[in-house]
PDB file of C-alpha atoms in Angstrom:
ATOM      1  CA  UNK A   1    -246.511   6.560 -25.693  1.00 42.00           C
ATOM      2  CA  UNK A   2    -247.882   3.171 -26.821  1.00 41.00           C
ATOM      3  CA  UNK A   3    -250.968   1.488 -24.976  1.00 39.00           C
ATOM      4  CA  UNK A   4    -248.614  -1.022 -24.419  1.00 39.00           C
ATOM      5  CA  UNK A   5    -246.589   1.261 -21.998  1.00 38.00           C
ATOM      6  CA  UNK A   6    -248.902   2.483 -20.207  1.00 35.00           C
ATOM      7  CA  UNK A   7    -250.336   1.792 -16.317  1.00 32.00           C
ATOM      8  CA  UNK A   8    -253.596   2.085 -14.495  1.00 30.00           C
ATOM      9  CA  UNK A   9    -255.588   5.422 -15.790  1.00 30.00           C
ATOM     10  CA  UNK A  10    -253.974   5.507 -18.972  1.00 32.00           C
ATOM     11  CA  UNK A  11    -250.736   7.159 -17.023  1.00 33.00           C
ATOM     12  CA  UNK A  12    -247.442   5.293 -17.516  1.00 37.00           C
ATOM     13  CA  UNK A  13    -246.646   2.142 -15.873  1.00 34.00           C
ATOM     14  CA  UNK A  14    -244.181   1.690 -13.244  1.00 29.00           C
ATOM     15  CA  UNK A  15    -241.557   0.283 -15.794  1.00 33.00           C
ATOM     16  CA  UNK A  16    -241.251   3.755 -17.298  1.00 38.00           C
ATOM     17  CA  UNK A  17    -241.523   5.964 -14.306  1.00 36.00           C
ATOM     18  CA  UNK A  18    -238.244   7.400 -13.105  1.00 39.00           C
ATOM     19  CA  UNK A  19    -236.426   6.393  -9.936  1.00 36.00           C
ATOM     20  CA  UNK A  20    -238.054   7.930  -6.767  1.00 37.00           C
ATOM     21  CA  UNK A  21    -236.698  10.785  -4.657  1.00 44.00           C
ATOM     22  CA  UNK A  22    -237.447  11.693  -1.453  1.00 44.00           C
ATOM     23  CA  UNK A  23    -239.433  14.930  -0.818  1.00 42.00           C
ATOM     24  CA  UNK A  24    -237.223  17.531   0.922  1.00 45.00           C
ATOM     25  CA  UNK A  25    -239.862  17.737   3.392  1.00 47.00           C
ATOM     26  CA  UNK A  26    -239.921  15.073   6.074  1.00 42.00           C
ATOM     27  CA  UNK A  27    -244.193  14.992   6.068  1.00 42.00           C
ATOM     28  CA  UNK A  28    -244.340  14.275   2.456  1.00 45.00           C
ATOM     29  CA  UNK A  29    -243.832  10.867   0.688  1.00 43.00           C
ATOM     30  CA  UNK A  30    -241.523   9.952  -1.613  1.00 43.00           C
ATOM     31  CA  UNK A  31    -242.056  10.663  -5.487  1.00 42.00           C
ATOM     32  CA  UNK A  32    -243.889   7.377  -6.448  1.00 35.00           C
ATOM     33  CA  UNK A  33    -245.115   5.965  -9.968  1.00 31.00           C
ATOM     34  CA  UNK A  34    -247.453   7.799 -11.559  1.00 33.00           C
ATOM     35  CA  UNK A  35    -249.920   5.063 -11.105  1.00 29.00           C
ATOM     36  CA  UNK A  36    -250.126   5.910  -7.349  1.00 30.00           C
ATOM     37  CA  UNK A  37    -250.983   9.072  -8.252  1.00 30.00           C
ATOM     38  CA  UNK A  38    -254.666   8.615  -7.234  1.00 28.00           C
ATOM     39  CA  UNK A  39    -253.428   7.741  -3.656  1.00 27.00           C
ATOM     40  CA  UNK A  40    -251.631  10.503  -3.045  1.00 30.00           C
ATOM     41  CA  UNK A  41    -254.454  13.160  -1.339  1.00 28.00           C
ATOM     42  CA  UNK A  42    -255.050   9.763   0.680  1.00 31.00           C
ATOM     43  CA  UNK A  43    -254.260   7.727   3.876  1.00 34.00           C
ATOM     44  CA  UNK A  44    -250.596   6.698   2.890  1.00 38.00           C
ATOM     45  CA  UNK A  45    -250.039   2.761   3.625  1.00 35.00           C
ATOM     46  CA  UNK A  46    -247.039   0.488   3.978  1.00 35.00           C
ATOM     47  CA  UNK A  47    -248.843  -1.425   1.566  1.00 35.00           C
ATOM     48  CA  UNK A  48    -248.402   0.935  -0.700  1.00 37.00           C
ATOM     49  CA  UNK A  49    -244.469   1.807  -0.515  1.00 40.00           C
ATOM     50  CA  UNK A  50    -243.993  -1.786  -1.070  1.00 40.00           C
ATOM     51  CA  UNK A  51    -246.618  -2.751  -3.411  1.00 38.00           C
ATOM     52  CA  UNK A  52    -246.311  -0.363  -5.677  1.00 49.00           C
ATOM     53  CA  UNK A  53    -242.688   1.242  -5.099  1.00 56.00           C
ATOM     54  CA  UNK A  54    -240.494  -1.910  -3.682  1.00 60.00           C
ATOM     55  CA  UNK A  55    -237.374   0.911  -4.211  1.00 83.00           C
ATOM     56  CA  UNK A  56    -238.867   2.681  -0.986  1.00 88.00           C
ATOM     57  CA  UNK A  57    -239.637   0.537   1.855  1.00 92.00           C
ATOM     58  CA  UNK A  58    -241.613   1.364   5.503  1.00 94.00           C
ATOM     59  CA  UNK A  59    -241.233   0.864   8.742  1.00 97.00           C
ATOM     60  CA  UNK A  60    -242.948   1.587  11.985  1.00 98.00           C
ATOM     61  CA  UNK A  61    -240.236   2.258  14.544  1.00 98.00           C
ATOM     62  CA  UNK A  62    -242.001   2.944  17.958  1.00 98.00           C
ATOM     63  CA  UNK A  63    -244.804   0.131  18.619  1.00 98.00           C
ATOM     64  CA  UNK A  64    -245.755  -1.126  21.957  1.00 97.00           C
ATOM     65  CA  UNK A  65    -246.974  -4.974  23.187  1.00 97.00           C
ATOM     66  CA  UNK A  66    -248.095  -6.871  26.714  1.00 95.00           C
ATOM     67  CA  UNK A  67    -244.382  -6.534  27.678  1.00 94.00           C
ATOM     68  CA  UNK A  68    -245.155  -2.925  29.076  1.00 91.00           C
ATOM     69  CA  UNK A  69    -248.086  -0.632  28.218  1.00 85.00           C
ATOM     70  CA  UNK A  70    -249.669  -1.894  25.114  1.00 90.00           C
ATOM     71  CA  UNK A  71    -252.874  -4.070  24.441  1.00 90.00           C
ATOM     72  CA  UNK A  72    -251.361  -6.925  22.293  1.00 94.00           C
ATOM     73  CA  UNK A  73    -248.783  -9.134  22.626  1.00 97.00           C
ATOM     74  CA  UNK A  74    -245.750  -9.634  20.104  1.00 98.00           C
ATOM     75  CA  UNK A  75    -247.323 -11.953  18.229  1.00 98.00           C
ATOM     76  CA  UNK A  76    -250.257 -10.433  17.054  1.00 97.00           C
ATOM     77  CA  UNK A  77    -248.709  -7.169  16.427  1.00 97.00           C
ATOM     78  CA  UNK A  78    -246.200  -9.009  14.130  1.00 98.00           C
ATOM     79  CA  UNK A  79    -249.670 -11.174  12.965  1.00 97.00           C
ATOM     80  CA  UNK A  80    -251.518  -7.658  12.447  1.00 95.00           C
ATOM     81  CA  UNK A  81    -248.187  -6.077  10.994  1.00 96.00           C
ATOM     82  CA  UNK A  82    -247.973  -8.245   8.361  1.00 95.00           C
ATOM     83  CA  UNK A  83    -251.736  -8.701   7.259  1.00 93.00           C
ATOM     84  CA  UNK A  84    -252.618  -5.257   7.803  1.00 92.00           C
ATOM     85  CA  UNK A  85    -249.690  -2.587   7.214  1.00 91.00           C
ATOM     86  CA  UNK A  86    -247.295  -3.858   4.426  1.00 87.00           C
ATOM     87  CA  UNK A  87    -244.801  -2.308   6.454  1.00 94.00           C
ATOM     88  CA  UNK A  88    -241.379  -4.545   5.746  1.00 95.00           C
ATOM     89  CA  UNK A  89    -239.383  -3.453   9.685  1.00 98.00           C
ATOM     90  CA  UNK A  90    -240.701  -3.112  12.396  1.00 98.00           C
ATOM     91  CA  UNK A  91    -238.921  -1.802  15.984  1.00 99.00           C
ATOM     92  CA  UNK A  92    -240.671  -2.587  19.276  1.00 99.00           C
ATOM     93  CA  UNK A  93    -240.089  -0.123  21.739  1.00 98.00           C
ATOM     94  CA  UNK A  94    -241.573  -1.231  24.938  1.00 97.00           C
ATOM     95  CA  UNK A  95    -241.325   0.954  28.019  1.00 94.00           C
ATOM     96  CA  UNK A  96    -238.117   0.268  30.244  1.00 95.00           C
ATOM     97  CA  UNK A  97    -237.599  -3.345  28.864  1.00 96.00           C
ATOM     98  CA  UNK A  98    -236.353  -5.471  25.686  1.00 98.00           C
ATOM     99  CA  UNK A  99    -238.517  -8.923  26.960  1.00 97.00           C
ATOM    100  CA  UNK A 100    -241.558  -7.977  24.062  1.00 97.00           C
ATOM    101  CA  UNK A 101    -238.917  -7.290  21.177  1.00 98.00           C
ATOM    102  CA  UNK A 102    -237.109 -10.210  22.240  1.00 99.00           C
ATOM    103  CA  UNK A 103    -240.132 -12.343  22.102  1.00 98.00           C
ATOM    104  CA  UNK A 104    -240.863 -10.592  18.934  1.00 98.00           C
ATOM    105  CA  UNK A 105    -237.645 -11.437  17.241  1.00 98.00           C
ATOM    106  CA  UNK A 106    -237.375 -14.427  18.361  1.00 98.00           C
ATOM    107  CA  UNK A 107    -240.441 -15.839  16.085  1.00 98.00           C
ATOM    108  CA  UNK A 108    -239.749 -13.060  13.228  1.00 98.00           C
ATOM    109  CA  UNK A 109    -239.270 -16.342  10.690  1.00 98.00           C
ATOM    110  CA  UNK A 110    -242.884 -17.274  11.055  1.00 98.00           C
ATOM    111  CA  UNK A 111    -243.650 -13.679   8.905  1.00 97.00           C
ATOM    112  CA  UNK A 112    -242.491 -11.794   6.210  1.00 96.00           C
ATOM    113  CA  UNK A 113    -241.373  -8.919   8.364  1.00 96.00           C
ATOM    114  CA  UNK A 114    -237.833  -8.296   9.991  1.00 98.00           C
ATOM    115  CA  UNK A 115    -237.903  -7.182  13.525  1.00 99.00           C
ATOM    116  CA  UNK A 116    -235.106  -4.697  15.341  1.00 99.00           C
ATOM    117  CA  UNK A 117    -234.884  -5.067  19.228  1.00 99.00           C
ATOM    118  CA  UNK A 118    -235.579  -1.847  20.702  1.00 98.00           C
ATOM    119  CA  UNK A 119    -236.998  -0.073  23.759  1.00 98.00           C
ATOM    120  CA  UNK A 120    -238.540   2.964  25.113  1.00 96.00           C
ATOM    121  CA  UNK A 121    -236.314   4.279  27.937  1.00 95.00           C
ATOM    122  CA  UNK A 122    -237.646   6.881  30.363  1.00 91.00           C
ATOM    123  CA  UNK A 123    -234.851   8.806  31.211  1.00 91.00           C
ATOM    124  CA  UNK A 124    -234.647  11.812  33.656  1.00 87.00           C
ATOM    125  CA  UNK A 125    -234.754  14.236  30.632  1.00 85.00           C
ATOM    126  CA  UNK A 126    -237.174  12.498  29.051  1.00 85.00           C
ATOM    127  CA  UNK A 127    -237.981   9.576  26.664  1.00 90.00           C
ATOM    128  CA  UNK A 128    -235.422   8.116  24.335  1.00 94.00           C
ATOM    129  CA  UNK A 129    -235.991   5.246  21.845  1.00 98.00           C
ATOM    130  CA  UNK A 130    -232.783   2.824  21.895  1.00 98.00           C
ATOM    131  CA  UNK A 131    -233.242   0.903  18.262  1.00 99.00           C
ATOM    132  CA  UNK A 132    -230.523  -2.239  17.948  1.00 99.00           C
ATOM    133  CA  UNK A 133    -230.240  -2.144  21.715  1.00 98.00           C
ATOM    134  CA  UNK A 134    -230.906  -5.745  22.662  1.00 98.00           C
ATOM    135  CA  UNK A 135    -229.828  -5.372  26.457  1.00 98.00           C
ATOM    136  CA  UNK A 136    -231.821  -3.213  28.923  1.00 97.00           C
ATOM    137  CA  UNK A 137    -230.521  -0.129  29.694  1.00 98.00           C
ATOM    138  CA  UNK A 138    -231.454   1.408  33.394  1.00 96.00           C
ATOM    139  CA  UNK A 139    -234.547   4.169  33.440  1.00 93.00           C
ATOM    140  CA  UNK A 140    -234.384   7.168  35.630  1.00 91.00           C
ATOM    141  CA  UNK A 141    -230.619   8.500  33.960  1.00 93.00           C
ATOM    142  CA  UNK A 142    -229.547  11.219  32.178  1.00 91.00           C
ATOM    143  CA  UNK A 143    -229.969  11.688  28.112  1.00 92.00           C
ATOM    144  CA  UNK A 144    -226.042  11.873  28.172  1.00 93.00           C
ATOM    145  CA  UNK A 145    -225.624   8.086  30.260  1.00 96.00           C
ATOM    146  CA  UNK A 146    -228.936   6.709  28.426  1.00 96.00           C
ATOM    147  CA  UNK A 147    -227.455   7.193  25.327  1.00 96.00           C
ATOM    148  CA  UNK A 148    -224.203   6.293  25.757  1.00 97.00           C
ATOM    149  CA  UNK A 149    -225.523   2.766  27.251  1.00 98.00           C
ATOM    150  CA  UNK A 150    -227.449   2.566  23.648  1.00 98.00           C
ATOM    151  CA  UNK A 151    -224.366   3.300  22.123  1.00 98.00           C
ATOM    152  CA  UNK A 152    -222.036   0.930  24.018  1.00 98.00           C
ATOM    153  CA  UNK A 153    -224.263  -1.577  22.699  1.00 98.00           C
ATOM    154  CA  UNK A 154    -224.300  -0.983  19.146  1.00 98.00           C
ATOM    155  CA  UNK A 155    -227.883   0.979  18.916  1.00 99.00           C
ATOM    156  CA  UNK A 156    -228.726   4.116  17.771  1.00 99.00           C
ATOM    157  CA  UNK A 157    -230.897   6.433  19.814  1.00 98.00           C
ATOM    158  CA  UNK A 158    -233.865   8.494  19.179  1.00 97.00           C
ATOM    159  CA  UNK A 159    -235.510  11.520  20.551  1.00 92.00           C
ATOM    160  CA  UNK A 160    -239.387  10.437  21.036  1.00 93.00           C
ATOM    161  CA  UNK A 161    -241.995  12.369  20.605  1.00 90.00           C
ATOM    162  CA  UNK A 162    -240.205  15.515  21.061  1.00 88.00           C
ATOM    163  CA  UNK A 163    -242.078  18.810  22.115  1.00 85.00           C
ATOM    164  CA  UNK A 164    -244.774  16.772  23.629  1.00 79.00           C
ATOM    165  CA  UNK A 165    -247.116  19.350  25.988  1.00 71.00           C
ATOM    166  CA  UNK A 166    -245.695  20.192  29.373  1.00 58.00           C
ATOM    167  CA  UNK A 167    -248.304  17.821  31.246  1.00 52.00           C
ATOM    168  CA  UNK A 168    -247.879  14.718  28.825  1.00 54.00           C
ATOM    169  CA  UNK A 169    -244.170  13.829  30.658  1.00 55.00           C
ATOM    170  CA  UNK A 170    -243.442  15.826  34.031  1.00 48.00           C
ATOM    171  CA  UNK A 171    -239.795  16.709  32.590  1.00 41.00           C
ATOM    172  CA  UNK A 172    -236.424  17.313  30.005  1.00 41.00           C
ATOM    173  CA  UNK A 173    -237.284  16.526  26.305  1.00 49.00           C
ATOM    174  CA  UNK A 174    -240.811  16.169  26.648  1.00 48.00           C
ATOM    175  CA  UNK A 175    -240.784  20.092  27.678  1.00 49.00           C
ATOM    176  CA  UNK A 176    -238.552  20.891  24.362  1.00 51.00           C
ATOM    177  CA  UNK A 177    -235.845  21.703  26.249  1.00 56.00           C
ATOM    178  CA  UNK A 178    -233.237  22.692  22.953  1.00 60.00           C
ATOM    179  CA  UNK A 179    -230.226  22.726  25.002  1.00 56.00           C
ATOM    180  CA  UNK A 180    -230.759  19.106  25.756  1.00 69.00           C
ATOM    181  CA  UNK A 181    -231.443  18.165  22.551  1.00 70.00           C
ATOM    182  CA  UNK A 182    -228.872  19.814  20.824  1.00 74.00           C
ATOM    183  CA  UNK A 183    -226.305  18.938  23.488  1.00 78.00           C
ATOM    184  CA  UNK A 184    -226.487  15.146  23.417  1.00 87.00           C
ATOM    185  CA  UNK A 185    -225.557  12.747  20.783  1.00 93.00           C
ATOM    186  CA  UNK A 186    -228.501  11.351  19.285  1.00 95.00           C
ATOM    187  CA  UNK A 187    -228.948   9.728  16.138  1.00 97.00           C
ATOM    188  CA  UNK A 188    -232.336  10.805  14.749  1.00 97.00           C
ATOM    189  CA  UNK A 189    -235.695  12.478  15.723  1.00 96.00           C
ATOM    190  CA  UNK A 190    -239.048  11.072  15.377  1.00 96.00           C
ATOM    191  CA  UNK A 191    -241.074  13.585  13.719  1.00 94.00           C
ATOM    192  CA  UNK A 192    -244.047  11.805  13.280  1.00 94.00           C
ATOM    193  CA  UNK A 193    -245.945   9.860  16.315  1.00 92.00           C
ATOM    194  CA  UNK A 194    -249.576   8.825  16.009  1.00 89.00           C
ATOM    195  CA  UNK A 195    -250.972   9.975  19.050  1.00 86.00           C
ATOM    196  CA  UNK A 196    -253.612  11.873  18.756  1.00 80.00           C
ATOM    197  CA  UNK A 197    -252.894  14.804  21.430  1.00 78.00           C
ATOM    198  CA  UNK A 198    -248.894  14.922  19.949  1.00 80.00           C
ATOM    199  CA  UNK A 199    -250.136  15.979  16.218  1.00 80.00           C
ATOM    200  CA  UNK A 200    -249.220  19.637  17.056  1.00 84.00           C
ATOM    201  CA  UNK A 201    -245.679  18.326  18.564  1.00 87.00           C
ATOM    202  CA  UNK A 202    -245.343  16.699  15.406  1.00 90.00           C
ATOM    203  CA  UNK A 203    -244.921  20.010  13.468  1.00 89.00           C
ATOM    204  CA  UNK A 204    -242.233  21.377  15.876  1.00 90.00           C
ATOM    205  CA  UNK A 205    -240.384  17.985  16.015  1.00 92.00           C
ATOM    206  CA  UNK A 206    -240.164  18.322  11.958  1.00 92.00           C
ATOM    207  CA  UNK A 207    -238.769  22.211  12.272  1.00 92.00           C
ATOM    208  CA  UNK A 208    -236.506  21.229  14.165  1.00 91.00           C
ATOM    209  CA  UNK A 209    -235.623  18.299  12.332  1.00 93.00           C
ATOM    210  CA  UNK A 210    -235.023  20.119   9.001  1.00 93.00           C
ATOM    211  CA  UNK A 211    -232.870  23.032  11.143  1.00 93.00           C
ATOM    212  CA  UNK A 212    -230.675  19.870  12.642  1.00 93.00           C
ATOM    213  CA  UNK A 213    -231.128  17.395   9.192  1.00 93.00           C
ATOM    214  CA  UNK A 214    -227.160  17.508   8.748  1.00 94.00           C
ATOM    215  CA  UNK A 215    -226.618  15.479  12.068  1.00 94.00           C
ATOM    216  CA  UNK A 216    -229.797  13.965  12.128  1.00 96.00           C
ATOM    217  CA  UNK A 217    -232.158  11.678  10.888  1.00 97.00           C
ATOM    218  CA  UNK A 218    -235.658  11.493  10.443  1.00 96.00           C
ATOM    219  CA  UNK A 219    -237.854   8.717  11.739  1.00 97.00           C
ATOM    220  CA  UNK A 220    -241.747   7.542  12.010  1.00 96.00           C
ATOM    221  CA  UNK A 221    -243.263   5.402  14.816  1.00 96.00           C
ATOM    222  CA  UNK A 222    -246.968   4.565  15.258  1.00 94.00           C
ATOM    223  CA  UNK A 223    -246.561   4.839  19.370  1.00 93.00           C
ATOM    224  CA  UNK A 224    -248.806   2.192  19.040  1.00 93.00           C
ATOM    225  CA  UNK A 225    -250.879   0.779  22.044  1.00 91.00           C
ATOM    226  CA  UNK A 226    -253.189  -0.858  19.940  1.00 89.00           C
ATOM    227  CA  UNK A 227    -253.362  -2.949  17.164  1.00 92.00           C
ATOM    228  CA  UNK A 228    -255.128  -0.407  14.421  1.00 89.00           C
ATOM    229  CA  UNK A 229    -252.582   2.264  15.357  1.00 90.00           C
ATOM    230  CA  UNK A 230    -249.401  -0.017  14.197  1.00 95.00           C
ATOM    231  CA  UNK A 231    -248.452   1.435  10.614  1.00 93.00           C
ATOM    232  CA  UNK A 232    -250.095   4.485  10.394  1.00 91.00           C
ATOM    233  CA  UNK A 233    -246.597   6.259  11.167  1.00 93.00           C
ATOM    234  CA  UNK A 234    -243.777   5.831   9.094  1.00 95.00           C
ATOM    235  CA  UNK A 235    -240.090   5.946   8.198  1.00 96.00           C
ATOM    236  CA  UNK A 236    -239.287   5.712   4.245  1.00 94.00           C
ATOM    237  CA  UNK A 237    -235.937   4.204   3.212  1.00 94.00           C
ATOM    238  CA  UNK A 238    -234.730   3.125  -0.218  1.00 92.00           C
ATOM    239  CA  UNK A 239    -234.197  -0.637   0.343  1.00 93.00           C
ATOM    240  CA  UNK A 240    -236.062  -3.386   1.968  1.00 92.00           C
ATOM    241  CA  UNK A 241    -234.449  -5.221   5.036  1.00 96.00           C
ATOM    242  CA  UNK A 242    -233.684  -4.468   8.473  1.00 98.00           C
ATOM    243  CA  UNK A 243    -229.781  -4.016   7.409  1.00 98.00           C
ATOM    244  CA  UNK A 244    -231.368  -1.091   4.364  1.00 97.00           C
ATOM    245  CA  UNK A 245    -232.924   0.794   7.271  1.00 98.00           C
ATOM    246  CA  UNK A 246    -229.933   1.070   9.337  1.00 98.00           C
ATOM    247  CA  UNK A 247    -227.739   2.499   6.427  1.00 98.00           C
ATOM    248  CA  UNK A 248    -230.309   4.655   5.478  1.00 96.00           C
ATOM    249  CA  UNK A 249    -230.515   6.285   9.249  1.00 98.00           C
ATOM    250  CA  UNK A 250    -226.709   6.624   9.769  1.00 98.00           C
ATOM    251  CA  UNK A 251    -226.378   7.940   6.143  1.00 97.00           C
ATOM    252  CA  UNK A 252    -229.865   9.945   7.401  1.00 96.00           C
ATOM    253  CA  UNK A 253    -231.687   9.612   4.099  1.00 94.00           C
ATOM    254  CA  UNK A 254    -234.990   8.427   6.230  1.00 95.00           C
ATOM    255  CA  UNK A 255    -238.414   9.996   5.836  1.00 93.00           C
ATOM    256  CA  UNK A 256    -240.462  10.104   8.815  1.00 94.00           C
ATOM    257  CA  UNK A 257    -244.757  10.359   7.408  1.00 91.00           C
ATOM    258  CA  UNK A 258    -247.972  10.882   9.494  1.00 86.00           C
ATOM    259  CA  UNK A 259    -251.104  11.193   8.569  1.00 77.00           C
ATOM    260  CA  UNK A 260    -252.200  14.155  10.885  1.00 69.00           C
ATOM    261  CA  UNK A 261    -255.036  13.811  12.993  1.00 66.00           C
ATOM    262  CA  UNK A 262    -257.809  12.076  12.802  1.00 67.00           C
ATOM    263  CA  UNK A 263    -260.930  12.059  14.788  1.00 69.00           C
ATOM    264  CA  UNK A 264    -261.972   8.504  14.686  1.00 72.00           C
ATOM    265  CA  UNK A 265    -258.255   7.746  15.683  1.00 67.00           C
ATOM    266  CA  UNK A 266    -258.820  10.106  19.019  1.00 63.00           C
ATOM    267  CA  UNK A 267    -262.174   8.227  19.524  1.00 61.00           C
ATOM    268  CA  UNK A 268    -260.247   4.661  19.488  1.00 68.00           C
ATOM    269  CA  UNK A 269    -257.859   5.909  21.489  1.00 66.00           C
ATOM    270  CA  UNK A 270    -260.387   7.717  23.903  1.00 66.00           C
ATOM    271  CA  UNK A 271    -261.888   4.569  24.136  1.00 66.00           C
ATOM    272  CA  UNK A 272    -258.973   2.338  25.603  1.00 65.00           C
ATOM    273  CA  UNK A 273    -256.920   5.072  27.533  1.00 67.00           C
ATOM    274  CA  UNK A 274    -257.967   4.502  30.983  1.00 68.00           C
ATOM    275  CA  UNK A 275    -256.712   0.865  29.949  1.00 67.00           C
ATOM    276  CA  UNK A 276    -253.456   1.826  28.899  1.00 63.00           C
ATOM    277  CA  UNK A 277    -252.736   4.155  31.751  1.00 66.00           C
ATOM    278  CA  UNK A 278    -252.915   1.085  33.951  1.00 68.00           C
ATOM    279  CA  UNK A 279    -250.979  -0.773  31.931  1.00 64.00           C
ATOM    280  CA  UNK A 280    -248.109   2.168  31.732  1.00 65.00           C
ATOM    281  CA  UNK A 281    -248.136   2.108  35.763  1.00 62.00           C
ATOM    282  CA  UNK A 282    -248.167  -0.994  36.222  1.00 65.00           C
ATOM    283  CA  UNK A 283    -245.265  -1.551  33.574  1.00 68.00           C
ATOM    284  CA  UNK A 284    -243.295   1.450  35.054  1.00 66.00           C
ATOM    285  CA  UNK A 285    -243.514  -0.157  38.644  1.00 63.00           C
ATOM    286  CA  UNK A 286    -241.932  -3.728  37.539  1.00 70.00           C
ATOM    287  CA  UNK A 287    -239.594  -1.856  35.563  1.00 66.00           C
ATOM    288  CA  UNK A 288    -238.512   0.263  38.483  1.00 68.00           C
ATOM    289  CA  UNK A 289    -238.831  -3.401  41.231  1.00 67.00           C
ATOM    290  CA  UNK A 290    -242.088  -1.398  43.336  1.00 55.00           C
TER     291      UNK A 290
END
């Protein structure tokens, strides 16, 4: 190979390197140029996938703002989104309502970062992420109504955090109930979530993604409550828009990526929970008209 050909580290440049594949497994990236290889044992970024790989794109589909539990409004998590992550879509999910990824899309133009309208519904079997769902849909239901409302409107519905522990949500999904999973019609499963105490979850959300991967896809979400989470979980899809990501789910060729735990994550997280607790009641209560 000619000097001329090659990259970074004397390996070949991304001109020569052959078209990326996904990993069959959902917790490892894609196959990227060779001249990534030295970031491979480390933290995976958006910045990255799009840097340095613009065929495989990120996005971080579970992020929350002011509008229910989270410490930052829209508009710095799209400001901190698109400074920060390199991740090209972003979903936010807030907690019984669509008024922080309305507010979100609605100044999307100001960054270089699409947004889809989404929400965080706590249904009576648990919580279900409604992506493309740009109308409220009622908490308190079952999976089987919740979804169908997401549906009815176009969106495609997620199973969050699945396999969470018994005391982290008092019922249904978050107990990894199977027959309710495998009984309603979602669309995908996260299999990675950033919070720290769900990084054991994690591993049985991905088993049972790979047992269920003909029907469904795979998908990434920071969970973020605060701005250093947003990013650090992923789903990879070949393309780059809003529209890419979509195909990619219903075709479910999506990669969902985590980056396991991490102490100092805990420790910020530790730091600000009492915080967000009071934010999550106090979000479920105007939700709910207390």
């Amino acid at each position: 190979m000619s000097r001329s050909a090659k990259g970074l580290l004397g390996k070949p440049g991304y001109r020569n390197a052959k078209r990326p594949e996904f990993a069959a497994d959902p917790t490892r990236p894609p196959a990227l140029s060779p001249r990534c290889a030295p970031y491979r044992a480390g933290a995976l970024s958006g910045t990255m996938h799009t840097m340095r790989n613009p065929r495989i794109s990120a996005a971080d589909l579970h992020v929350h703002t002011t509008a229910s539990d989270g410490t930052a409004t829209p508009r710095q998590v799209l400001e901190w989104a698109s400074a920060r992550t390199g991740i090209s879509v972003i979903a936010i999910c807030d907690h019984n309502t669509v008024e922080g990824a309305l507010e979100a899309a609605s100044i999307a133009h100001e960054f270089p970062i699409e947004v889809v309208v989404g929400q965080e519904v706590e249904s009576a079997d648990g919580h279900i992420l409604g992506l493309w769902a740009p109308e409220r849909v009622a908490p308190d239901r079952s999976a089987t109504e919740t979804i169908a409302d997401i549906h009815a409107q176009g969106g495609l519905a997620v199973i969050a955090h699945p396999f969470a522990p018994h005391w982290w949500h008092k019922h249904g999904l978050s107990r990894g109930e199977r027959p309710i999973y495998d009984e309603c019609a979602y669309d995908a499963v996260e299999v990675a979530n950033s919070t720290p105490l769900l990084f054991l979850a994690n591993f049985h959300a991905r088993a049972y993604w790979r047992e269920n991967r003909a029907r469904l896809a795979a998908t990434g979400g920071s969970d973020a409550h605060m701005l250093h989470a947003v990013g650090t979980s992923l789903t990879l899809f070949e393309g780059s828009t809003a529209a890419d990501l979509r195909a990619a789910l219903e075709s479910r060729e999506t990669r969902g990526w985590g980056p396991g735990f991490s102490a100092t994550r805990a420790w910020r997280y530790a730091r600000r929970v009492k915080e967000i607790r009071r934010r999550n009641i106090e979000s479920q209560e105007r939700s709910r008209g207390r």
